[in-house]
C-alpha cells in the first residue's frame, strides 16, 4: 500500500463519522446495557462523544433521560459522578482497509474517466474499475454513474471527494515534514518541467547545479502534463500557464517566445513563406501535446483547410519535432532561443508569434528544505531575463539576439545541433 494513504485509525474513524453525518444517517439512541442490544452507530457516536471521549473509550455520555428511559445511572470517566453514562461495546464503524483505493478514486475524479485514470496510473482499466467497486463497497455508497461520456460523480461521491482530498493533503504534509529533517547538501530533488524546456534548456545546464551541489541528485521529469506540487508529484515544477492551485508558492520566471522556423534545405527547395496565406501552401511539422488544443489552433490559423493537406508530420516530443524540421520535413514552431543554442534552423519572417509566461511552483513547506531551496534559487537564475534576453517580456528577433546577449556562447550545450553526416 502506498505510504501516502497510511493514515491513522483515528483519522479513518473520524472521516467515516463525518461522511455518515453528511449523508444524514439516522442518529437513533440505542441501549447497550445487555448483550442483545444494538451498538450505537457511527453517526450517533460522533454526535454524542464529548471532549472527554475518543474512539475506544468504553463509556459515552447520555443525551438525557437516564432512568426515565430505563437506563440505570452509571459512573463516568475516572470514576467521577456526573450525567448518566451508557456503556457500549465495539463500534460498528465502516472499515476503510484499502487506502490506496481512495487515491485511485481521486484520480478517476480528476481524470474524468476510468480510461484516462488508468493511463495516468499505469494500470489496466479493469483494475481501476475493480478498485473503485471495492471502494464503493467500503464506504457503502455509489460514487459514480457510468455512461459513454465517462464517469460522473453522484451526490454521495462529491461528499467523499472532499474527505479524500483532506486525507491526501494530510499525507503529503506528513511526507514534507519528514523531508524537512534531511541533510541540507544531500538527497534528491524532483523537478517537473514541460518537455521542451526540460530537453533543450534545463537538462544540459543542470550540470552546473551538480557541480555546485555534488551530493544532491536530480530527478528531472519532462512531460507536457503539468505536475502538481501540492499533491507531492514534484518538489519544484515549471509551467507554461499559471497554475490554479492556491496552496503553493508561485514565481514568474520570464516569458518564452515562439515563431516559425524551417531548415535551409527546405527553404531552398520550397521557398520562404512571408505571410500566413503563404504558409497554407507549405508542409508543416506539428508537435501535439493536447489534441483538442492543437485542432483548435489549426482551425484558427488555417480556416477552411484540411489538416491532411498541410500537416506533413506529427510528433509528441520537442526533440523529434526539432530533428524533423532540421532535416527538411516541413515548417515548425520553436522558441526564439533555438538559434542561441546553435539550432540548424532559420527563423521565418511570418508575422505570427506566440508568447507564454514561465511559472515556477513549489510548496511552502518544501521551500524550507535546504536542497529544494538551492534548486529554486538556481532555476530562478537559469531563467533570468537580464542574463538571457530571450526570456524577456518583449519579443526579440533571433537575428538580434547576438547583439543583446552578452554571456558565453551556448552552442556547446548540444554541439550546435550538428546535422552533418546525418
Tab-separated table of C-alpha atoms in Angstrom:
chain	number	residue	atom	x	y	z
A	1	UNK	CA	0.000	0.000	0.000
A	2	UNK	CA	1.292	3.494	-0.850
A	3	UNK	CA	2.731	5.436	2.057
A	4	UNK	CA	0.582	8.405	1.002
A	5	UNK	CA	-2.500	6.634	2.345
A	6	UNK	CA	-1.239	5.074	5.593
A	7	UNK	CA	-3.245	7.345	7.884
A	8	UNK	CA	-4.146	6.620	11.492
A	9	UNK	CA	-7.120	4.541	12.615
A	10	UNK	CA	-8.475	7.565	14.399
A	11	UNK	CA	-8.427	9.636	11.173
A	12	UNK	CA	-10.232	6.841	9.368
A	13	UNK	CA	-12.927	6.639	12.023
A	14	UNK	CA	-13.335	10.411	12.038
A	15	UNK	CA	-13.716	10.534	8.240
A	16	UNK	CA	-16.306	7.754	8.327
A	17	UNK	CA	-18.252	9.518	11.068
A	18	UNK	CA	-18.229	12.791	9.123
A	19	UNK	CA	-19.377	11.055	5.954
A	20	UNK	CA	-22.190	9.298	7.808
A	21	UNK	CA	-23.301	12.562	9.348
A	22	UNK	CA	-23.263	14.389	5.974
A	23	UNK	CA	-25.316	11.621	4.376
A	24	UNK	CA	-27.958	12.042	7.027
A	25	UNK	CA	-27.622	8.623	8.698
A	26	UNK	CA	-30.398	8.306	11.339
A	27	UNK	CA	-28.989	9.012	14.767
A	28	UNK	CA	-31.181	6.835	16.976
A	29	UNK	CA	-30.311	6.204	20.582
A	30	UNK	CA	-29.586	2.523	21.312
A	31	UNK	CA	-29.410	0.768	24.615
A	32	UNK	CA	-26.280	-1.253	25.163
A	33	UNK	CA	-26.907	-2.474	28.680
A	34	UNK	CA	-27.314	-6.057	27.535
A	35	UNK	CA	-25.741	-8.434	25.047
A	36	UNK	CA	-28.781	-8.360	22.760
A	37	UNK	CA	-28.906	-4.583	22.431
A	38	UNK	CA	-27.561	-2.980	19.225
A	39	UNK	CA	-24.453	-0.851	19.494
A	40	UNK	CA	-24.569	2.881	18.868
A	41	UNK	CA	-23.996	3.653	15.178
A	42	UNK	CA	-21.085	5.752	13.870
A	43	UNK	CA	-23.070	8.945	13.353
A	44	UNK	CA	-24.666	8.660	16.781
A	45	UNK	CA	-21.259	8.185	18.337
A	46	UNK	CA	-19.917	11.268	16.543
A	47	UNK	CA	-22.777	13.395	17.852
A	48	UNK	CA	-22.723	12.028	21.397
A	49	UNK	CA	-18.987	11.889	22.066
A	50	UNK	CA	-17.862	14.843	24.117
A	51	UNK	CA	-14.404	16.375	24.529
A	52	UNK	CA	-13.553	13.813	27.194
A	53	UNK	CA	-14.271	10.841	24.919
A	54	UNK	CA	-12.357	9.458	21.982
A	55	UNK	CA	-12.864	6.326	19.869
A	56	UNK	CA	-12.006	3.377	22.022
A	57	UNK	CA	-13.465	4.708	25.311
A	58	UNK	CA	-15.818	2.273	26.964
A	59	UNK	CA	-18.383	4.879	28.041
A	60	UNK	CA	-20.331	7.585	26.309
A	61	UNK	CA	-22.424	10.459	27.641
A	62	UNK	CA	-26.174	10.040	27.527
A	63	UNK	CA	-28.122	12.733	25.723
A	64	UNK	CA	-30.604	12.815	28.575
A	65	UNK	CA	-33.447	10.847	30.060
A	66	UNK	CA	-31.384	8.445	32.169
A	67	UNK	CA	-33.672	6.304	34.322
A	68	UNK	CA	-36.775	7.560	32.502
A	69	UNK	CA	-35.517	5.588	29.510
A	70	UNK	CA	-34.960	2.525	31.612
A	71	UNK	CA	-31.216	3.117	31.913
A	72	UNK	CA	-29.517	2.706	35.296
A	73	UNK	CA	-27.245	5.569	36.375
A	74	UNK	CA	-23.592	4.721	35.736
A	75	UNK	CA	-20.296	6.177	36.858
A	76	UNK	CA	-18.492	8.465	34.413
A	77	UNK	CA	-14.850	8.595	33.333
A	78	UNK	CA	-12.184	8.043	36.005
A	79	UNK	CA	-14.861	7.110	38.499
A	80	UNK	CA	-16.339	10.630	38.645
A	81	UNK	CA	-20.048	11.080	39.073
A	82	UNK	CA	-21.930	13.051	36.503
A	83	UNK	CA	-24.634	12.694	33.873
A	84	UNK	CA	-25.797	9.139	33.294
A	85	UNK	CA	-23.454	7.123	31.104
A	86	UNK	CA	-24.148	4.290	28.726
A	87	UNK	CA	-21.548	1.589	28.302
A	88	UNK	CA	-21.103	0.493	24.714
A	89	UNK	CA	-19.371	-2.370	23.039
A	90	UNK	CA	-17.345	-2.362	19.829
A	91	UNK	CA	-18.470	0.424	17.482
A	92	UNK	CA	-19.656	-0.792	14.070
A	93	UNK	CA	-17.707	1.901	12.222
A	94	UNK	CA	-17.082	1.406	8.496
A	95	UNK	CA	-13.642	-0.063	7.906
A	96	UNK	CA	-11.617	1.562	5.127
A	97	UNK	CA	-8.922	-1.080	4.878
A	98	UNK	CA	-7.675	-0.104	1.397
A	99	UNK	CA	-6.371	3.459	1.491
A	100	UNK	CA	-4.825	3.126	-1.965
A	101	UNK	CA	-8.310	2.709	-3.434
A	102	UNK	CA	-9.082	6.213	-2.176
A	103	UNK	CA	-6.126	7.537	-4.182
A	104	UNK	CA	-7.407	5.753	-7.302
A	105	UNK	CA	-10.890	7.162	-6.691
A	106	UNK	CA	-9.443	10.683	-6.591
A	107	UNK	CA	-7.507	10.097	-9.822
A	108	UNK	CA	-10.703	8.996	-11.622
A	109	UNK	CA	-12.420	12.170	-10.417
A	110	UNK	CA	-9.606	14.350	-11.717
A	111	UNK	CA	-9.131	12.485	-14.998
A	112	UNK	CA	-12.861	12.373	-15.751
A	113	UNK	CA	-12.904	8.758	-16.885
A	114	UNK	CA	-11.700	5.310	-15.893
A	115	UNK	CA	-9.609	5.040	-19.065
A	116	UNK	CA	-7.726	8.316	-18.526
A	117	UNK	CA	-7.132	7.481	-14.873
A	118	UNK	CA	-5.812	4.041	-15.826
A	119	UNK	CA	-3.320	5.618	-18.243
A	120	UNK	CA	-2.069	8.054	-15.610
A	121	UNK	CA	-1.742	5.309	-13.010
A	122	UNK	CA	-0.211	2.762	-15.432
A	123	UNK	CA	-2.965	0.292	-14.556
A	124	UNK	CA	-5.429	-1.600	-16.706
A	125	UNK	CA	-8.902	-0.096	-16.955
A	126	UNK	CA	-10.368	-3.281	-15.450
A	127	UNK	CA	-8.044	-2.962	-12.443
A	128	UNK	CA	-9.213	0.615	-11.877
A	129	UNK	CA	-12.867	-0.463	-12.106
A	130	UNK	CA	-12.316	-3.258	-9.589
A	131	UNK	CA	-10.645	-0.901	-7.116
A	132	UNK	CA	-13.478	1.626	-7.460
A	133	UNK	CA	-16.062	-1.119	-6.926
A	134	UNK	CA	-14.192	-2.164	-3.773
A	135	UNK	CA	-14.005	1.436	-2.578
A	136	UNK	CA	-17.742	1.911	-3.080
A	137	UNK	CA	-18.417	-1.201	-1.017
A	138	UNK	CA	-16.148	0.079	1.745
A	139	UNK	CA	-17.845	3.477	2.052
A	140	UNK	CA	-21.288	1.979	1.463
A	141	UNK	CA	-22.371	4.303	-1.343
A	142	UNK	CA	-22.453	4.540	-5.136
A	143	UNK	CA	-19.860	7.175	-6.013
A	144	UNK	CA	-20.018	7.217	-9.827
A	145	UNK	CA	-22.550	6.769	-12.566
A	146	UNK	CA	-21.023	5.388	-15.751
A	147	UNK	CA	-22.058	6.345	-19.278
A	148	UNK	CA	-20.499	6.820	-22.717
A	149	UNK	CA	-19.240	10.253	-21.707
A	150	UNK	CA	-17.179	8.961	-18.784
A	151	UNK	CA	-17.609	8.723	-15.027
A	152	UNK	CA	-19.921	11.197	-13.307
A	153	UNK	CA	-19.896	11.808	-9.559
A	154	UNK	CA	-23.045	11.153	-7.593
A	155	UNK	CA	-24.003	13.476	-4.731
A	156	UNK	CA	-22.528	10.936	-2.339
A	157	UNK	CA	-19.368	10.830	-4.419
A	158	UNK	CA	-18.990	14.617	-4.196
A	159	UNK	CA	-19.016	14.373	-0.386
A	160	UNK	CA	-16.386	11.661	-0.453
A	161	UNK	CA	-14.112	13.740	-2.745
A	162	UNK	CA	-13.819	16.431	-0.081
A	163	UNK	CA	-12.947	13.875	2.609
A	164	UNK	CA	-10.371	12.076	0.453
A	165	UNK	CA	-8.714	15.352	-0.562
A	166	UNK	CA	-8.249	16.155	3.130
A	167	UNK	CA	-6.703	12.721	3.612
A	168	UNK	CA	-4.390	13.346	0.653
A	169	UNK	CA	-3.323	16.762	1.940
A	170	UNK	CA	-2.565	15.321	5.392
A	171	UNK	CA	-0.498	12.500	3.894
A	172	UNK	CA	1.541	14.875	1.733
A	173	UNK	CA	2.112	17.164	4.708
A	174	UNK	CA	3.451	14.157	6.620
A	175	UNK	CA	5.950	13.421	3.836
A	176	UNK	CA	7.063	17.031	3.647
A	177	UNK	CA	7.568	17.074	7.414
A	178	UNK	CA	9.870	14.077	7.037
A	179	UNK	CA	11.765	15.782	4.246
A	180	UNK	CA	12.426	18.839	6.398
A	181	UNK	CA	14.872	16.948	8.600
A	182	UNK	CA	17.016	15.839	5.659
A	183	UNK	CA	20.619	16.918	5.249
A	184	UNK	CA	20.987	20.309	3.562
A	185	UNK	CA	23.535	19.188	0.979
A	186	UNK	CA	22.301	15.712	0.098
A	187	UNK	CA	19.238	13.846	-1.070
A	188	UNK	CA	17.038	14.026	-4.129
A	189	UNK	CA	15.170	16.962	-5.653
A	190	UNK	CA	12.351	16.208	-8.059
A	191	UNK	CA	11.946	18.819	-10.801
A	192	UNK	CA	8.998	18.673	-13.207
A	193	UNK	CA	9.080	20.795	-16.353
A	194	UNK	CA	7.428	20.986	-19.748
A	195	UNK	CA	9.079	18.667	-22.237
A	196	UNK	CA	10.609	21.332	-24.486
A	197	UNK	CA	12.124	23.493	-21.745
A	198	UNK	CA	13.367	20.400	-19.959
A	199	UNK	CA	15.023	18.853	-23.007
A	200	UNK	CA	16.500	21.925	-24.665
A	201	UNK	CA	17.123	24.326	-21.798
A	202	UNK	CA	17.412	22.718	-18.376
A	203	UNK	CA	18.811	19.218	-18.972
A	204	UNK	CA	22.184	20.238	-20.466
A	205	UNK	CA	22.629	23.066	-17.951
A	206	UNK	CA	21.853	21.112	-14.780
A	207	UNK	CA	25.491	20.011	-14.801
A	208	UNK	CA	26.212	23.462	-13.357
A	209	UNK	CA	23.941	22.704	-10.403
A	210	UNK	CA	25.536	19.294	-9.865
A	211	UNK	CA	28.988	20.834	-9.793
A	212	UNK	CA	27.901	23.205	-7.046
A	213	UNK	CA	25.982	20.555	-5.065
A	214	UNK	CA	27.544	17.175	-5.876
A	215	UNK	CA	25.604	15.298	-3.174
A	216	UNK	CA	22.185	16.363	-4.400
A	217	UNK	CA	20.690	14.062	-7.024
A	218	UNK	CA	18.157	15.369	-9.543
A	219	UNK	CA	15.036	13.607	-10.756
A	220	UNK	CA	14.123	15.606	-13.875
A	221	UNK	CA	10.669	14.735	-15.190
A	222	UNK	CA	9.909	16.219	-18.619
A	223	UNK	CA	6.279	15.954	-19.717
A	224	UNK	CA	3.614	18.109	-21.287
A	225	UNK	CA	1.194	17.427	-18.408
A	226	UNK	CA	1.937	19.828	-15.571
A	227	UNK	CA	2.923	18.328	-12.234
A	228	UNK	CA	1.064	19.360	-9.082
A	229	UNK	CA	3.462	20.151	-6.247
A	230	UNK	CA	0.563	20.357	-3.776
A	231	UNK	CA	-0.048	16.644	-4.461
A	232	UNK	CA	3.650	15.862	-3.946
A	233	UNK	CA	4.146	14.970	-7.644
A	234	UNK	CA	7.332	17.056	-7.604
A	235	UNK	CA	9.294	19.300	-5.266
A	236	UNK	CA	9.505	22.059	-7.883
A	237	UNK	CA	7.513	22.418	-11.108
A	238	UNK	CA	7.756	24.719	-14.122
A	239	UNK	CA	4.647	25.504	-16.189
A	240	UNK	CA	3.721	27.494	-19.305
A	241	UNK	CA	0.358	28.541	-17.873
A	242	UNK	CA	-0.410	29.979	-14.466
A	243	UNK	CA	-1.379	27.156	-12.091
A	244	UNK	CA	-4.731	27.492	-10.375
A	245	UNK	CA	-3.687	25.908	-7.060
A	246	UNK	CA	-3.929	28.334	-4.148
A	247	UNK	CA	-1.796	26.427	-1.650
A	248	UNK	CA	1.536	26.745	-3.491
A	249	UNK	CA	4.205	29.391	-3.858
A	250	UNK	CA	4.214	30.938	-7.321
A	251	UNK	CA	7.151	32.663	-9.064
A	252	UNK	CA	7.013	34.155	-12.553
A	253	UNK	CA	10.377	33.377	-14.150
A	254	UNK	CA	10.012	35.102	-17.520
A	255	UNK	CA	8.396	34.565	-20.904
A	256	UNK	CA	9.169	32.227	-23.791
A	257	UNK	CA	8.521	33.441	-27.345
A	258	UNK	CA	7.795	31.085	-30.245
A	259	UNK	CA	7.801	31.594	-34.012
A	260	UNK	CA	8.030	29.640	-37.269
A	261	UNK	CA	11.320	28.051	-38.369
A	262	UNK	CA	12.459	25.871	-41.266
A	263	UNK	CA	15.705	24.309	-42.450
A	264	UNK	CA	17.832	25.874	-45.175
A	265	UNK	CA	17.353	22.729	-47.231
A	266	UNK	CA	13.556	23.067	-47.063
A	267	UNK	CA	13.593	26.784	-47.946
A	268	UNK	CA	15.904	26.225	-50.933
A	269	UNK	CA	13.515	23.593	-52.255
A	270	UNK	CA	10.117	25.122	-51.439
A	271	UNK	CA	10.788	28.827	-50.983
A	272	UNK	CA	10.318	31.013	-47.897
A	273	UNK	CA	6.757	31.966	-46.869
A	274	UNK	CA	6.190	35.595	-45.904
A	275	UNK	CA	2.555	35.567	-44.755
A	276	UNK	CA	0.047	33.236	-43.105
A	277	UNK	CA	-1.557	32.723	-46.514
A	278	UNK	CA	1.824	31.612	-47.841
A	279	UNK	CA	2.084	29.058	-45.026
A	280	UNK	CA	-1.043	27.349	-46.322
A	281	UNK	CA	0.958	26.363	-49.395
A	282	UNK	CA	3.660	24.582	-47.367
A	283	UNK	CA	4.062	21.404	-45.331
A	284	UNK	CA	4.002	21.711	-41.551
A	285	UNK	CA	5.513	19.650	-38.741
A	286	UNK	CA	3.207	19.783	-35.728
A	287	UNK	CA	4.079	18.913	-32.155
A	288	UNK	CA	0.869	17.815	-30.445
A	289	UNK	CA	0.598	17.816	-26.665
A	290	UNK	CA	-3.164	18.319	-26.409
A	291	UNK	CA	-5.150	17.061	-29.402
A	292	UNK	CA	-8.123	19.350	-28.812
A	293	UNK	CA	-5.938	22.444	-28.372
A	294	UNK	CA	-3.891	21.555	-31.486
A	295	UNK	CA	-7.021	21.150	-33.597
A	296	UNK	CA	-8.413	24.445	-32.331
A	297	UNK	CA	-5.154	26.265	-33.109
A	298	UNK	CA	-5.042	24.796	-36.624
A	299	UNK	CA	-8.593	25.927	-37.388
A	300	UNK	CA	-7.846	29.454	-36.160
A	301	UNK	CA	-4.682	29.675	-38.293
A	302	UNK	CA	-5.919	27.949	-41.428
A	303	UNK	CA	-9.705	28.259	-41.623
A	304	UNK	CA	-11.207	26.193	-44.403
A	305	UNK	CA	-8.138	23.960	-44.784
A	306	UNK	CA	-7.944	20.267	-44.006
A	307	UNK	CA	-5.061	19.174	-41.777
A	308	UNK	CA	-4.236	16.365	-44.199
A	309	UNK	CA	-3.398	18.973	-46.828
A	310	UNK	CA	-0.885	20.859	-44.670
A	311	UNK	CA	0.437	18.604	-41.912
A	312	UNK	CA	3.314	16.536	-43.196
A	313	UNK	CA	4.291	15.074	-39.817
A	314	UNK	CA	3.052	14.988	-36.217
A	315	UNK	CA	5.273	14.410	-33.196
A	316	UNK	CA	4.650	14.278	-29.475
A	317	UNK	CA	8.071	15.431	-28.217
A	318	UNK	CA	10.167	18.500	-28.939
A	319	UNK	CA	13.323	16.557	-29.844
A	320	UNK	CA	11.561	14.676	-32.658
A	321	UNK	CA	9.933	17.927	-33.724
A	322	UNK	CA	13.308	19.650	-33.986
A	323	UNK	CA	15.092	16.905	-35.918
A	324	UNK	CA	12.200	16.545	-38.366
A	325	UNK	CA	12.255	20.254	-39.197
A	326	UNK	CA	16.075	20.440	-39.223
A	327	UNK	CA	16.171	17.694	-41.873
A	328	UNK	CA	13.593	19.356	-44.120
A	329	UNK	CA	10.313	17.619	-43.229
A	330	UNK	CA	8.485	20.936	-43.088
A	331	UNK	CA	7.962	24.170	-41.170
A	332	UNK	CA	7.698	24.071	-37.382
A	333	UNK	CA	7.295	26.281	-34.321
A	334	UNK	CA	10.189	26.757	-31.861
A	335	UNK	CA	11.331	29.164	-29.125
A	336	UNK	CA	13.482	32.054	-30.286
A	337	UNK	CA	16.411	30.749	-28.213
A	338	UNK	CA	16.769	27.820	-30.648
A	339	UNK	CA	19.235	29.974	-32.589
A	340	UNK	CA	21.196	30.832	-29.444
A	341	UNK	CA	21.667	27.092	-28.857
A	342	UNK	CA	23.047	26.659	-32.357
A	343	UNK	CA	19.975	25.107	-33.951
A	344	UNK	CA	20.332	24.473	-37.705
A	345	UNK	CA	17.005	26.119	-38.461
A	346	UNK	CA	16.181	29.545	-39.843
A	347	UNK	CA	13.511	31.898	-38.418
A	348	UNK	CA	10.804	32.893	-40.892
A	349	UNK	CA	9.563	36.437	-41.377
A	350	UNK	CA	5.920	35.446	-40.980
A	351	UNK	CA	4.231	37.970	-38.700
A	352	UNK	CA	2.734	35.358	-36.383
A	353	UNK	CA	4.182	34.644	-32.945
A	354	UNK	CA	3.193	33.251	-29.555
A	355	UNK	CA	4.335	34.017	-26.031
A	356	UNK	CA	3.863	32.085	-22.786
A	357	UNK	CA	4.716	33.126	-19.261
A	358	UNK	CA	7.006	30.702	-17.417
A	359	UNK	CA	5.866	29.883	-13.890
A	360	UNK	CA	7.657	28.085	-11.085
A	361	UNK	CA	5.692	26.491	-8.244
A	362	UNK	CA	6.678	24.809	-5.010
A	363	UNK	CA	5.002	24.055	-1.716
A	364	UNK	CA	5.843	26.464	1.083
A	365	UNK	CA	6.973	23.609	3.320
A	366	UNK	CA	9.218	22.151	0.606
A	367	UNK	CA	10.755	25.561	0.022
A	368	UNK	CA	12.189	25.449	3.534
A	369	UNK	CA	14.127	22.266	2.798
A	370	UNK	CA	17.685	23.430	2.017
A	371	UNK	CA	18.303	21.175	-1.006
A	372	UNK	CA	14.996	22.262	-2.569
A	373	UNK	CA	15.784	25.887	-1.791
A	374	UNK	CA	19.114	25.547	-3.616
A	375	UNK	CA	17.265	24.224	-6.681
A	376	UNK	CA	14.669	27.008	-6.589
A	377	UNK	CA	17.381	29.675	-6.471
A	378	UNK	CA	19.261	28.010	-9.332
A	379	UNK	CA	16.132	27.795	-11.508
A	380	UNK	CA	15.317	31.447	-10.953
A	381	UNK	CA	18.789	32.314	-12.203
A	382	UNK	CA	18.551	29.835	-15.106
A	383	UNK	CA	15.593	31.817	-16.499
A	384	UNK	CA	16.892	35.256	-15.556
A	385	UNK	CA	15.718	37.622	-18.365
A	386	UNK	CA	18.525	40.036	-17.560
A	387	UNK	CA	21.081	37.342	-18.300
A	388	UNK	CA	19.152	35.518	-21.049
A	389	UNK	CA	17.277	38.179	-23.079
A	390	UNK	CA	15.109	35.634	-24.972
A	391	UNK	CA	13.136	35.253	-21.709
A	392	UNK	CA	12.275	38.962	-21.541
A	393	UNK	CA	8.653	40.086	-21.787
A	394	UNK	CA	9.237	41.826	-25.111
A	395	UNK	CA	9.871	39.816	-28.268
A	396	UNK	CA	13.453	39.938	-29.570
A	397	UNK	CA	14.024	38.582	-33.049
A	398	UNK	CA	16.616	35.755	-33.157
A	399	UNK	CA	18.727	37.814	-35.535
A	400	UNK	CA	19.062	40.495	-32.820
A	401	UNK	CA	19.998	38.113	-30.018
A	402	UNK	CA	23.675	38.233	-30.933
A	403	UNK	CA	23.754	41.956	-30.187
A	404	UNK	CA	21.859	41.810	-26.848
A	405	UNK	CA	23.197	38.584	-25.340
A	406	UNK	CA	26.487	39.224	-23.571
A	407	UNK	CA	27.063	35.831	-21.983
A	408	UNK	CA	29.229	32.939	-23.112
A	409	UNK	CA	28.150	31.030	-26.252
A	410	UNK	CA	25.631	28.264	-25.566
A	411	UNK	CA	26.135	26.290	-28.765
A	412	UNK	CA	28.315	23.783	-26.904
A	413	UNK	CA	25.290	22.528	-24.966
A	414	UNK	CA	24.147	20.477	-27.956
A	415	UNK	CA	27.261	20.682	-30.087
A	416	UNK	CA	25.494	23.219	-32.227
A	417	UNK	CA	22.774	20.657	-33.102
A	418	UNK	CA	25.086	19.413	-35.831
A	419	UNK	CA	23.296	17.681	-38.679
A	420	UNK	CA	26.468	16.959	-40.637
A	421	UNK	CA	26.769	13.381	-41.819
A	422	UNK	CA	23.214	12.524	-40.824
